[in-house]
mmCIF file of C-alpha atoms and ligand atoms in Angstrom:
data_model
loop_
_atom_site.group_PDB
_atom_site.id
_atom_site.type_symbol
_atom_site.label_atom_id
_atom_site.label_comp_id
_atom_site.label_asym_id
_atom_site.label_seq_id
_atom_site.Cartn_x
_atom_site.Cartn_y
_atom_site.Cartn_z
ATOM 1 C CA MET A 929 -11.928 -113.120 -23.735
ATOM 2 C CA SER A 930 -12.864 -115.971 -25.348
ATOM 3 C CA GLY A 931 -11.576 -119.123 -25.602
ATOM 4 C CA SER A 932 -9.321 -120.858 -22.549
ATOM 5 C CA GLY A 933 -7.835 -117.973 -21.434
ATOM 6 C CA ILE A 934 -7.170 -116.641 -17.885
ATOM 7 C CA ARG A 935 -8.344 -112.435 -16.987
ATOM 8 C CA PHE A 936 -6.284 -111.287 -12.838
ATOM 9 C CA ASP A 937 -8.916 -108.439 -13.042
ATOM 10 C CA GLY A 938 -7.417 -106.980 -9.418
ATOM 11 C CA ILE A 939 -6.081 -109.397 -7.091
ATOM 12 C CA THR A 940 -5.971 -109.083 -3.448
ATOM 13 C CA VAL A 941 -4.953 -111.547 -1.267
ATOM 14 C CA ALA A 942 -4.195 -110.855 2.494
ATOM 15 C CA TYR A 943 -3.439 -114.018 5.377
ATOM 16 C CA ASP A 944 -4.787 -111.989 8.473
ATOM 17 C CA GLY A 945 -4.816 -109.036 7.318
ATOM 18 C CA HIS A 946 -0.603 -108.806 5.472
ATOM 19 C CA THR A 947 -1.721 -108.361 1.476
ATOM 20 C CA VAL A 948 0.612 -111.105 -0.026
ATOM 21 C CA LEU A 949 -0.701 -110.560 -3.375
ATOM 22 C CA ASP A 950 -1.712 -106.473 -4.191
ATOM 23 C CA ALA A 951 -4.238 -106.418 -6.676
ATOM 24 C CA LEU A 952 -3.184 -108.022 -9.711
ATOM 25 C CA ASP A 953 -4.065 -107.464 -13.660
ATOM 26 C CA LEU A 954 -2.942 -109.897 -15.466
ATOM 27 C CA THR A 955 -3.773 -111.657 -18.801
ATOM 28 C CA VAL A 956 -2.690 -114.944 -20.109
ATOM 29 C CA GLU A 957 -4.102 -115.854 -24.264
ATOM 30 C CA PRO A 958 -5.606 -118.408 -24.689
ATOM 31 C CA GLY A 959 -3.614 -121.090 -25.778
ATOM 32 C CA GLU A 960 -0.646 -118.931 -24.170
ATOM 33 C CA VAL A 961 2.478 -119.936 -22.271
ATOM 34 C CA MET A 962 2.775 -117.277 -18.882
ATOM 35 C CA ALA A 963 5.451 -117.046 -16.412
ATOM 36 C CA LEU A 964 5.001 -116.635 -13.708
ATOM 37 C CA LEU A 965 8.774 -115.476 -12.300
ATOM 38 C CA GLY A 966 10.224 -114.166 -9.216
ATOM 39 C CA PRO A 967 11.780 -115.208 -6.081
ATOM 40 C CA SER A 968 10.096 -117.060 -2.883
ATOM 41 C CA GLY A 969 7.449 -115.221 -0.863
ATOM 42 C CA SER A 970 6.643 -112.629 -3.195
ATOM 43 C CA GLY A 971 3.239 -114.768 -4.226
ATOM 44 C CA LYS A 972 2.894 -116.819 -7.002
ATOM 45 C CA THR A 973 1.489 -119.090 -6.389
ATOM 46 C CA THR A 974 -1.076 -117.359 -4.063
ATOM 47 C CA ALA A 975 -1.633 -115.377 -7.486
ATOM 48 C CA LEU A 976 -2.054 -119.845 -9.459
ATOM 49 C CA ARG A 977 -4.022 -121.002 -6.142
ATOM 50 C CA ALA A 978 -7.048 -117.778 -6.787
ATOM 51 C CA VAL A 979 -7.203 -119.426 -10.343
ATOM 52 C CA ALA A 980 -7.753 -122.670 -8.780
ATOM 53 C CA GLY A 981 -9.887 -121.926 -6.839
ATOM 54 C CA PHE A 982 -7.745 -122.600 -3.195
ATOM 55 C CA VAL A 983 -7.492 -119.079 -1.849
ATOM 56 C CA ARG A 984 -10.284 -116.613 -1.811
ATOM 57 C CA PRO A 985 -9.197 -113.160 -3.399
ATOM 58 C CA ALA A 986 -10.384 -110.483 -0.595
ATOM 59 C CA ALA A 987 -10.788 -108.575 -3.337
ATOM 60 C CA GLY A 988 -11.369 -108.772 -7.062
ATOM 61 C CA ARG A 989 -12.752 -111.401 -10.649
ATOM 62 C CA VAL A 990 -10.508 -114.533 -11.738
ATOM 63 C CA HIS A 991 -11.748 -115.413 -15.221
ATOM 64 C CA VAL A 992 -11.394 -118.218 -16.744
ATOM 65 C CA SER A 993 -11.934 -119.511 -20.219
ATOM 66 C CA GLY A 994 -13.950 -116.301 -20.265
ATOM 67 C CA ARG A 995 -15.675 -117.100 -17.200
ATOM 68 C CA ASP A 996 -16.329 -115.348 -13.710
ATOM 69 C CA VAL A 997 -15.008 -118.193 -12.428
ATOM 70 C CA THR A 998 -14.907 -116.451 -8.688
ATOM 71 C CA GLU A 999 -17.396 -117.988 -6.743
ATOM 72 C CA LEU A 1000 -16.337 -121.723 -8.032
ATOM 73 C CA PRO A 1001 -15.246 -124.269 -6.464
ATOM 74 C CA PRO A 1002 -11.994 -125.883 -7.921
ATOM 75 C CA HIS A 1003 -13.490 -128.780 -10.140
ATOM 76 C CA ARG A 1004 -15.362 -126.186 -12.192
ATOM 77 C CA ARG A 1005 -13.262 -124.343 -13.044
ATOM 78 C CA GLY A 1006 -12.251 -126.319 -16.223
ATOM 79 C CA ILE A 1007 -7.671 -126.229 -15.047
ATOM 80 C CA GLY A 1008 -5.565 -129.065 -14.604
ATOM 81 C CA MET A 1009 -3.108 -127.853 -12.126
ATOM 82 C CA VAL A 1010 0.423 -129.599 -11.483
ATOM 83 C CA VAL A 1011 2.667 -129.668 -8.265
ATOM 84 C CA GLN A 1012 6.538 -129.935 -7.340
ATOM 85 C CA SER A 1013 5.195 -132.325 -5.221
ATOM 86 C CA TYR A 1014 3.917 -134.803 -7.972
ATOM 87 C CA ALA A 1015 0.934 -135.363 -5.274
ATOM 88 C CA LEU A 1016 0.269 -139.016 -6.402
ATOM 89 C CA PHE A 1017 -2.224 -141.739 -4.565
ATOM 90 C CA PRO A 1018 0.321 -144.200 -4.036
ATOM 91 C CA HIS A 1019 -1.840 -147.104 -3.678
ATOM 92 C CA LEU A 1020 -3.659 -146.220 -6.898
ATOM 93 C CA ARG A 1021 -1.701 -147.202 -10.239
ATOM 94 C CA VAL A 1022 -0.641 -144.741 -13.029
ATOM 95 C CA ALA A 1023 -3.962 -145.510 -14.855
ATOM 96 C CA ASP A 1024 -5.747 -145.127 -12.030
ATOM 97 C CA ASN A 1025 -5.042 -141.738 -11.178
ATOM 98 C CA VAL A 1026 -4.695 -140.825 -13.716
ATOM 99 C CA ALA A 1027 -7.903 -142.189 -14.527
ATOM 100 C CA PHE A 1028 -9.340 -140.577 -10.696
ATOM 101 C CA GLY A 1029 -9.629 -136.911 -12.244
ATOM 102 C CA LEU A 1030 -13.005 -138.055 -14.914
ATOM 103 C CA ARG A 1031 -14.367 -140.504 -12.465
ATOM 104 C CA ALA A 1032 -14.741 -138.521 -9.611
ATOM 105 C CA ARG A 1033 -16.785 -135.909 -12.689
ATOM 106 C CA ARG A 1034 -17.966 -139.343 -12.631
ATOM 107 C CA THR A 1035 -17.106 -139.551 -16.996
ATOM 108 C CA PRO A 1036 -18.881 -143.025 -18.316
ATOM 109 C CA LYS A 1037 -16.518 -145.712 -18.628
ATOM 110 C CA ALA A 1038 -15.592 -146.010 -22.157
ATOM 111 C CA GLU A 1039 -14.904 -142.398 -22.760
ATOM 112 C CA THR A 1040 -12.001 -142.380 -18.976
ATOM 113 C CA ALA A 1041 -10.313 -145.652 -20.618
ATOM 114 C CA ALA A 1042 -9.855 -144.033 -23.626
ATOM 115 C CA ARG A 1043 -9.218 -139.979 -22.023
ATOM 116 C CA THR A 1044 -6.474 -141.779 -20.019
ATOM 117 C CA ALA A 1045 -4.853 -143.857 -22.487
ATOM 118 C CA GLU A 1046 -4.264 -141.023 -24.763
ATOM 119 C CA ALA A 1047 -3.085 -138.936 -21.695
ATOM 120 C CA LEU A 1048 -0.654 -141.417 -21.501
ATOM 121 C CA GLU A 1049 0.803 -141.538 -23.928
ATOM 122 C CA LEU A 1050 1.097 -138.273 -24.643
ATOM 123 C CA THR A 1051 3.100 -138.221 -21.902
ATOM 124 C CA GLY A 1052 5.522 -140.978 -22.894
ATOM 125 C CA MET A 1053 3.864 -142.748 -20.139
ATOM 126 C CA GLY A 1054 0.973 -145.648 -22.367
ATOM 127 C CA ASP A 1055 3.647 -148.386 -20.885
ATOM 128 C CA TYR A 1056 3.444 -147.731 -17.782
ATOM 129 C CA ALA A 1057 -1.023 -147.892 -15.937
ATOM 130 C CA ARG A 1058 0.589 -150.997 -15.112
ATOM 131 C CA ARG A 1059 2.460 -149.375 -12.361
ATOM 132 C CA TYR A 1060 2.800 -147.926 -9.165
ATOM 133 C CA PRO A 1061 4.478 -144.195 -8.415
ATOM 134 C CA ARG A 1062 6.737 -145.726 -5.638
ATOM 135 C CA GLU A 1063 7.740 -147.908 -9.395
ATOM 136 C CA LEU A 1064 8.920 -144.602 -11.062
ATOM 137 C CA SER A 1065 11.431 -142.425 -11.218
ATOM 138 C CA GLY A 1066 10.414 -138.952 -9.690
ATOM 139 C CA GLY A 1067 10.339 -137.158 -12.737
ATOM 140 C CA GLN A 1068 7.820 -140.283 -14.528
ATOM 141 C CA GLN A 1069 5.766 -139.799 -11.674
ATOM 142 C CA GLN A 1070 5.813 -135.905 -12.288
ATOM 143 C CA ARG A 1071 4.941 -136.538 -16.107
ATOM 144 C CA VAL A 1072 1.693 -139.495 -14.751
ATOM 145 C CA ALA A 1073 0.847 -135.992 -12.544
ATOM 146 C CA ILE A 1074 1.809 -133.635 -15.925
ATOM 147 C CA ALA A 1075 -1.044 -137.207 -17.831
ATOM 148 C CA ARG A 1076 -3.223 -136.519 -14.614
ATOM 149 C CA ALA A 1077 -4.147 -132.987 -14.700
ATOM 150 C CA LEU A 1078 -4.026 -133.583 -19.182
ATOM 151 C CA ALA A 1079 -6.877 -135.704 -18.563
ATOM 152 C CA ILE A 1080 -9.336 -133.735 -18.257
ATOM 153 C CA ARG A 1081 -8.865 -132.387 -21.218
ATOM 154 C CA PRO A 1082 -8.578 -128.723 -19.501
ATOM 155 C CA ASP A 1083 -8.836 -124.909 -20.659
ATOM 156 C CA VAL A 1084 -5.826 -124.055 -18.410
ATOM 157 C CA LEU A 1085 -3.100 -125.885 -17.000
ATOM 158 C CA LEU A 1086 -1.848 -124.289 -13.850
ATOM 159 C CA LEU A 1087 2.042 -125.524 -13.126
ATOM 160 C CA ASP A 1088 2.965 -125.083 -9.857
ATOM 161 C CA GLU A 1089 7.108 -125.190 -9.695
ATOM 162 C CA PRO A 1090 6.493 -128.837 -12.153
ATOM 163 C CA LEU A 1091 10.471 -129.659 -12.180
ATOM 164 C CA SER A 1092 11.836 -128.703 -8.691
ATOM 165 C CA ALA A 1093 12.125 -131.316 -7.668
ATOM 166 C CA LEU A 1094 13.787 -133.186 -9.730
ATOM 167 C CA ASP A 1095 17.072 -133.376 -10.570
ATOM 168 C CA ALA A 1096 19.718 -131.188 -13.022
ATOM 169 C CA ALA A 1097 19.170 -133.196 -16.021
ATOM 170 C CA LEU A 1098 15.767 -133.882 -15.824
ATOM 171 C CA ARG A 1099 14.868 -130.748 -15.802
ATOM 172 C CA SER A 1100 16.078 -129.696 -18.927
ATOM 173 C CA GLY A 1101 14.929 -132.834 -20.099
ATOM 174 C CA MET A 1102 10.777 -131.638 -18.663
ATOM 175 C CA LEU A 1103 11.712 -128.595 -20.289
ATOM 176 C CA ALA A 1104 11.966 -130.408 -23.556
ATOM 177 C CA GLU A 1105 8.101 -132.431 -23.032
ATOM 178 C CA LEU A 1106 6.731 -129.222 -21.528
ATOM 179 C CA ALA A 1107 7.252 -127.125 -24.974
ATOM 180 C CA ARG A 1108 6.591 -130.043 -27.003
ATOM 181 C CA LEU A 1109 3.190 -130.881 -24.536
ATOM 182 C CA HIS A 1110 2.311 -127.756 -24.985
ATOM 183 C CA ARG A 1111 3.023 -127.754 -29.644
ATOM 184 C CA GLU A 1112 0.689 -130.995 -29.069
ATOM 185 C CA LEU A 1113 -2.094 -129.135 -27.046
ATOM 186 C CA PRO A 1114 -2.042 -124.978 -28.727
ATOM 187 C CA GLU A 1115 -5.327 -124.042 -27.835
ATOM 188 C CA MET A 1116 -4.776 -124.571 -23.984
ATOM 189 C CA SER A 1117 -2.867 -122.135 -21.940
ATOM 190 C CA MET A 1118 -0.348 -122.373 -18.782
ATOM 191 C CA LEU A 1119 0.597 -120.297 -16.277
ATOM 192 C CA TYR A 1120 3.457 -121.171 -14.267
ATOM 193 C CA VAL A 1121 4.962 -121.160 -11.287
ATOM 194 C CA THR A 1122 8.626 -120.793 -10.867
ATOM 195 C CA HIS A 1123 11.422 -119.184 -9.252
ATOM 196 C CA ASP A 1124 13.825 -119.706 -11.959
ATOM 197 C CA GLN A 1125 14.698 -117.631 -15.178
ATOM 198 C CA VAL A 1126 15.794 -120.202 -17.303
ATOM 199 C CA GLU A 1127 12.404 -122.354 -16.913
ATOM 200 C CA ALA A 1128 10.106 -118.950 -17.695
ATOM 201 C CA LEU A 1129 12.539 -118.620 -20.929
ATOM 202 C CA THR A 1130 12.627 -121.322 -22.318
ATOM 203 C CA LEU A 1131 9.073 -122.352 -21.603
ATOM 204 C CA ALA A 1132 6.589 -119.310 -21.823
ATOM 205 C CA ASP A 1133 5.325 -117.572 -24.448
ATOM 206 C CA ARG A 1134 5.519 -113.485 -21.734
ATOM 207 C CA ILE A 1135 7.168 -114.024 -18.053
ATOM 208 C CA ALA A 1136 5.577 -111.691 -15.316
ATOM 209 C CA VAL A 1137 7.538 -110.122 -13.446
ATOM 210 C CA MET A 1138 6.248 -110.842 -9.058
ATOM 211 C CA ASP A 1139 8.161 -108.674 -6.629
ATOM 212 C CA ARG A 1140 7.230 -108.347 -2.920
ATOM 213 C CA ALA A 1141 3.341 -109.434 -3.420
ATOM 214 C CA ARG A 1142 3.198 -106.896 -6.843
ATOM 215 C CA LEU A 1143 3.556 -107.790 -10.938
ATOM 216 C CA ARG A 1144 6.500 -106.081 -11.511
ATOM 217 C CA ASP A 1145 7.111 -106.176 -15.191
ATOM 218 C CA CYS A 1146 5.487 -108.696 -18.003
ATOM 219 C CA GLY A 1147 6.583 -109.145 -21.333
ATOM 220 C CA THR A 1148 8.332 -111.395 -24.039
ATOM 221 C CA PRO A 1149 11.506 -112.878 -23.031
ATOM 222 C CA GLN A 1150 13.292 -110.857 -24.676
ATOM 223 C CA GLN A 1151 11.107 -107.884 -24.605
ATOM 224 C CA LEU A 1152 12.306 -108.283 -20.684
ATOM 225 C CA TYR A 1153 16.003 -109.421 -21.183
ATOM 226 C CA ARG A 1154 16.767 -106.515 -23.909
ATOM 227 C CA ARG A 1155 14.190 -104.148 -22.631
ATOM 228 C CA PRO A 1156 13.212 -104.325 -18.850
ATOM 229 C CA ARG A 1157 11.240 -101.698 -17.523
ATOM 230 C CA THR A 1158 12.932 -101.545 -13.615
ATOM 231 C CA GLU A 1159 16.769 -102.397 -12.190
ATOM 232 C CA PHE A 1160 14.543 -105.938 -10.569
ATOM 233 C CA THR A 1161 13.312 -107.251 -13.927
ATOM 234 C CA ALA A 1162 16.879 -106.593 -14.643
ATOM 235 C CA SER A 1163 19.372 -108.248 -12.431
ATOM 236 C CA PHE A 1164 16.038 -111.049 -12.240
ATOM 237 C CA VAL A 1165 15.456 -112.688 -16.052
ATOM 238 C CA GLY A 1166 19.760 -112.248 -16.948
ATOM 239 C CA ASN A 1167 22.978 -111.094 -15.666
ATOM 240 C CA ALA A 1168 23.352 -106.908 -15.628
ATOM 241 C CA ASN A 1169 25.547 -103.980 -15.402
ATOM 242 C CA LEU A 1170 22.931 -101.191 -13.074
ATOM 243 C CA LEU A 1171 24.745 -98.623 -13.232
ATOM 244 C CA PRO A 1172 23.937 -94.961 -11.116
ATOM 245 C CA VAL A 1173 24.267 -92.500 -13.751
ATOM 246 C CA THR A 1174 22.317 -88.096 -14.264
ATOM 247 C CA VAL A 1175 20.271 -87.687 -17.622
ATOM 248 C CA THR A 1176 22.144 -84.596 -20.504
ATOM 249 C CA GLY A 1177 21.114 -83.485 -23.155
ATOM 250 C CA ASP A 1178 22.869 -86.252 -25.056
ATOM 251 C CA GLY A 1179 23.093 -88.726 -23.553
ATOM 252 C CA VAL A 1180 23.313 -89.749 -19.283
ATOM 253 C CA SER A 1181 27.175 -89.028 -16.792
ATOM 254 C CA LEU A 1182 28.508 -91.910 -14.953
ATOM 255 C CA ALA A 1183 30.540 -89.940 -12.268
ATOM 256 C CA GLY A 1184 30.996 -87.265 -14.509
ATOM 257 C CA ARG A 1185 31.825 -89.678 -17.899
ATOM 258 C CA PRO A 1186 30.033 -88.579 -20.782
ATOM 259 C CA LEU A 1187 27.998 -91.804 -21.974
ATOM 260 C CA LYS A 1188 25.979 -91.527 -25.245
ATOM 261 C CA VAL A 1189 22.993 -93.837 -25.195
ATOM 262 C CA PRO A 1190 19.417 -93.179 -26.191
ATOM 263 C CA THR A 1191 17.451 -90.987 -23.379
ATOM 264 C CA GLY A 1192 14.013 -90.942 -24.929
ATOM 265 C CA THR A 1193 11.503 -88.588 -23.268
ATOM 266 C CA ALA A 1194 14.305 -88.132 -20.349
ATOM 267 C CA ALA A 1195 14.486 -85.346 -18.892
ATOM 268 C CA PRO A 1196 17.969 -83.976 -18.496
ATOM 269 C CA GLY A 1197 19.375 -83.714 -14.373
ATOM 270 C CA ALA A 1198 17.383 -87.422 -13.980
ATOM 271 C CA THR A 1199 18.371 -89.877 -12.376
ATOM 272 C CA ALA A 1200 18.257 -93.196 -13.875
ATOM 273 C CA THR A 1201 19.617 -96.835 -13.820
ATOM 274 C CA LEU A 1202 21.832 -97.748 -16.769
ATOM 275 C CA CYS A 1203 21.511 -100.841 -18.024
ATOM 276 C CA VAL A 1204 24.126 -102.982 -20.056
ATOM 277 C CA ARG A 1205 24.072 -106.023 -20.528
ATOM 278 C CA PRO A 1206 27.359 -108.042 -19.269
ATOM 279 C CA HIS A 1207 27.888 -109.858 -23.052
ATOM 280 C CA LEU A 1208 27.276 -107.039 -24.778
ATOM 281 C CA VAL A 1209 30.828 -105.245 -23.554
ATOM 282 C CA GLY A 1210 33.319 -105.320 -24.911
ATOM 283 C CA LEU A 1211 37.829 -104.960 -24.245
ATOM 284 C CA GLY A 1212 39.435 -102.241 -25.554
ATOM 285 C CA PRO A 1213 38.609 -99.003 -27.364
ATOM 286 C CA GLY A 1214 35.426 -98.808 -28.482
ATOM 287 C CA PRO A 1215 32.337 -96.277 -28.427
ATOM 288 C CA ASN A 1216 31.680 -95.393 -24.453
ATOM 289 C CA ALA A 1217 34.963 -95.835 -23.049
ATOM 290 C CA LEU A 1218 34.747 -96.841 -19.787
ATOM 291 C CA ARG A 1219 38.425 -96.895 -18.062
ATOM 292 C CA GLY A 1220 39.239 -98.742 -14.748
ATOM 293 C CA THR A 1221 40.771 -101.661 -12.680
ATOM 294 C CA LEU A 1222 40.463 -105.320 -13.709
ATOM 295 C CA ALA A 1223 39.637 -107.097 -10.028
ATOM 296 C CA GLU A 1224 38.474 -110.234 -11.451
ATOM 297 C CA VAL A 1225 38.572 -112.056 -12.980
ATOM 298 C CA GLN A 1226 36.173 -115.667 -14.013
ATOM 299 C CA TRP A 1227 36.752 -118.240 -16.869
ATOM 300 C CA ARG A 1228 33.510 -119.737 -16.973
ATOM 301 C CA GLY A 1229 34.093 -122.333 -19.609
ATOM 302 C CA ALA A 1230 32.550 -120.988 -22.758
ATOM 303 C CA THR A 1231 33.535 -116.325 -21.440
ATOM 304 C CA HIS A 1232 35.671 -115.186 -19.308
ATOM 305 C CA ARG A 1233 34.099 -111.927 -16.435
ATOM 306 C CA LEU A 1234 36.348 -109.327 -16.424
ATOM 307 C CA THR A 1235 34.889 -107.519 -13.516
ATOM 308 C CA VAL A 1236 36.212 -103.712 -13.299
ATOM 309 C CA ASP A 1237 36.536 -101.043 -10.982
ATOM 310 C CA VAL A 1238 35.244 -97.951 -13.141
ATOM 311 C CA ASP A 1239 35.916 -95.382 -10.156
ATOM 312 C CA GLY A 1240 33.979 -96.792 -7.666
ATOM 313 C CA HIS A 1241 31.243 -98.967 -10.160
ATOM 314 C CA ARG A 1242 31.877 -102.941 -10.692
ATOM 315 C CA VAL A 1243 31.552 -104.013 -14.717
ATOM 316 C CA LEU A 1244 30.899 -107.396 -15.281
ATOM 317 C CA ALA A 1245 32.468 -108.163 -18.717
ATOM 318 C CA ASP A 1246 31.808 -111.110 -20.420
ATOM 319 C CA LEU A 1247 33.982 -111.650 -23.340
ATOM 320 C CA ARG A 1248 33.717 -115.294 -25.865
ATOM 321 C CA GLU A 1249 37.456 -115.584 -27.002
ATOM 322 C CA LEU A 1250 39.875 -114.056 -25.168
ATOM 323 C CA PRO A 1251 42.277 -116.052 -25.096
ATOM 324 C CA GLU A 1252 44.360 -114.337 -22.761
ATOM 325 C CA PRO A 1253 43.407 -111.487 -20.114
ATOM 326 C CA PRO A 1254 45.231 -108.934 -18.912
ATOM 327 C CA ALA A 1255 46.548 -109.735 -15.178
ATOM 328 C CA LEU A 1256 44.526 -108.554 -12.099
ATOM 329 C CA GLY A 1257 45.340 -104.582 -11.101
ATOM 330 C CA ALA A 1258 46.208 -103.662 -15.143
ATOM 331 C CA GLU A 1259 44.308 -100.464 -16.441
ATOM 332 C CA VAL A 1260 41.837 -101.960 -18.776
ATOM 333 C CA GLU A 1261 39.571 -99.753 -20.969
ATOM 334 C CA LEU A 1262 35.026 -101.179 -21.976
ATOM 335 C CA HIS A 1263 33.315 -100.246 -23.938
ATOM 336 C CA PHE A 1264 29.516 -101.081 -24.987
ATOM 337 C CA ALA A 1265 27.326 -99.934 -28.356
ATOM 338 C CA PRO A 1266 25.049 -96.687 -27.482
ATOM 339 C CA ASP A 1267 21.719 -99.217 -28.943
ATOM 340 C CA ASP A 1268 22.632 -101.622 -26.148
ATOM 341 C CA ALA A 1269 22.444 -99.111 -22.859
ATOM 342 C CA VAL A 1270 18.603 -99.506 -21.359
ATOM 343 C CA LEU A 1271 18.043 -96.470 -19.562
ATOM 344 C CA ILE A 1272 15.820 -96.946 -15.681
ATOM 345 C CA SER A 1273 13.794 -94.712 -14.422
ATOM 346 C CA ALA A 1274 15.585 -94.077 -10.945
ATOM 347 C CA LEU A 1275 12.060 -94.453 -9.308
ATOM 348 C CA GLY A 1276 12.074 -98.330 -9.992
ATOM 349 C CA PRO A 1277 10.694 -100.857 -7.802
ATOM 350 C CA GLY A 1278 14.732 -100.830 -7.087
ATOM 351 C CA THR A 1279 14.830 -98.218 -4.776
ATOM 352 C CA GLY A 1280 11.508 -97.144 -4.246
ATOM 353 C CA PRO A 1281 7.967 -98.921 -3.090
ATOM 354 C CA GLU A 1282 5.433 -97.526 -4.313
ATOM 355 C CA ALA A 1283 6.773 -96.941 -8.004
ATOM 356 C CA ASP A 1284 4.967 -98.034 -10.675
ATOM 357 C CA PRO A 1285 5.785 -100.240 -13.397
ATOM 358 C CA ALA A 1286 5.368 -98.078 -15.966
ATOM 359 C CA THR A 1287 6.966 -94.942 -14.931
ATOM 360 C CA VAL A 1288 10.034 -96.407 -17.326
ATOM 361 C CA LEU A 1289 11.944 -94.019 -18.809
ATOM 362 C CA GLU A 1290 11.250 -94.947 -23.280
ATOM 363 C CA ALA A 1291 14.997 -95.301 -24.350
ATOM 364 C CA GLY A 1292 16.215 -96.804 -27.779
ATOM 365 C CA HIS A 1293 13.540 -98.048 -30.479
ATOM 366 C CA GLY A 1294 11.137 -101.172 -30.897
ATOM 367 C CA HIS A 1295 9.761 -101.480 -27.165
ATOM 368 C CA ASP A 1296 6.845 -103.031 -27.907
ATOM 369 C CA HIS A 1297 5.090 -103.859 -25.453
ATOM 370 C CA GLY A 1298 2.006 -105.810 -25.040
HETATM 371 P P1 ADP B 2252 5.800 -117.434 -3.922
HETATM 372 O O1 ADP B 2252 5.106 -119.337 -4.646
HETATM 373 O O2 ADP B 2252 6.131 -116.769 -4.477
HETATM 374 O O3 ADP B 2252 7.314 -118.877 -3.517
HETATM 375 P P2 ADP B 2252 3.903 -117.991 -2.208
HETATM 376 O O4 ADP B 2252 2.408 -116.561 -3.201
HETATM 377 O O5 ADP B 2252 3.493 -119.232 -1.806
HETATM 378 O O6 ADP B 2252 5.055 -116.642 -2.833
HETATM 379 O O7 ADP B 2252 3.623 -117.148 -0.459
HETATM 380 C C1 ADP B 2252 2.859 -115.146 -0.407
HETATM 381 C C2 ADP B 2252 3.388 -114.888 0.578
HETATM 382 O O8 ADP B 2252 1.785 -114.873 1.020
HETATM 383 C C3 ADP B 2252 4.887 -115.625 2.011
HETATM 384 O O9 ADP B 2252 4.703 -114.176 2.745
HETATM 385 C C4 ADP B 2252 4.240 -117.013 2.317
HETATM 386 O O10 ADP B 2252 4.800 -116.691 4.147
HETATM 387 C C5 ADP B 2252 2.425 -116.409 2.981
HETATM 388 N N1 ADP B 2252 1.550 -117.504 2.937
HETATM 389 C C6 ADP B 2252 1.332 -118.649 1.814
HETATM 390 N N2 ADP B 2252 0.227 -118.739 2.595
HETATM 391 C C7 ADP B 2252 -0.038 -118.658 3.704
HETATM 392 C C8 ADP B 2252 -1.466 -119.524 4.114
HETATM 393 N N3 ADP B 2252 -1.731 -120.904 3.624
HETATM 394 N N4 ADP B 2252 -0.801 -118.774 5.591
HETATM 395 C C9 ADP B 2252 -0.853 -117.388 5.959
HETATM 396 N N5 ADP B 2252 0.151 -117.495 4.647
HETATM 397 C C10 ADP B 2252 0.301 -117.427 4.002
#
C-alpha cells in the first residue's frame, strides 16, 4: 500500500488483561473516508488511538502511508487528529493554535505563516485568526481544531466523534463542511469514529462496524444497508425487521408461513434471520403476504410507521402516501418483494459471540463486498 492509507494488521489492545480491541484487520485506502461505527465502548477510539500512537498494541502492526509506524512516536506518524472536545489552547489566538504543530516541528517562519493561513482558509476561519478560542462558538472552535490538524499536511486525518459536542443544526452543517474538505483534499485518508449512523452514512466511503472489541462488518454504506452480513449491522445501520426463519427448498418459512426469498447457498433446514427494511414493506395484498393485527400506528411526518403483530412477531412497515391508516386491532396484510429481503446467518454475532461475519449466507444479488 502506497499513498496515504492506513492498515491495521491484527491490532489487539488490552487494558488490565481485558481485550478492548481484538485482532483488528482493516485497510483504509489512500483518499478514502472510513467510518468506524459502533456503540459506546466497542473499541472505536482505541483503534484510532492505536493509529495515532497513544496506545500501544499488545499485538499487531499499524501502517500509515505504507510505513510501519507501530514503534514511532505520535508526532512522527504523519497524522492529524481532531477530538470531540476541540482541545484548543485557551491562551493562544486562533492562528497560534493552528501554527502550534508546525512550530513544534520547527517549520520555517514563512512556511508556518503560509500553511496556517491556508488551513484557516480551508476551514472557512480566515477572518478569525486574531481571536481567542473563548471568542468563538463551538462550531467555530471545532473548525479551528480541524485547521490545526490540517496545518501539518497530514497523510491521514483521524477524527474522534468530532461533531458530538455540537447541537443538531451545527452538526449537519459541519458534516457538509467535512465532505467539502474531503473533496478539496482528495489524497488525504480520513478515519472517522462515530456512534451516529447518519454521520457514517453521509460521510464515509466505507463503514467498519464495531461491536464488543471486534470488527463485525465492513462495506460501503449501500452494501451495509442493502446486504447487511450480520444482525448487528442490520439493526445498527438503518431500521430492520429481523424475522427468525427456517430455510426451505425455495425460500424460507416464518412460523410455517412460506416466503419466497433468495436463499443463496443456505442449506434447507437451517435456521436464519430474514432482514426486511420497514420502508420496503407494503400494505395490502402482494407477494410474500404477512397477515396480522395492527398493534400500533405512529405518524412520523413523511411516513406512517405501522407495527403489525404477525403470529407474535412484530413487523414494522414505514408507509408513505397513507392518507388514512387502518384502525388499531384491524386485520391487515403486509407484503414485500422477494429481492428486498436479505437472509442473514443465524450464526451472526447478534446471536453468538464467536461467529465470523463471513459466515453470512450469500443471499440475493449484487453482493460485492470489498
Ligand atoms: P468507543 O470509542 O467505541 O466508545 P473505547 O475504545 O473508548 O470505545 O473503549 C473500549 C473499551 O476500553 C471500553 O470498555 C473502555 O472502558 C475501555 N478503555 C478505554 N480506555 C481505557 C483505559 N485507558 N484504561 C482502561 N480501560 C479503557
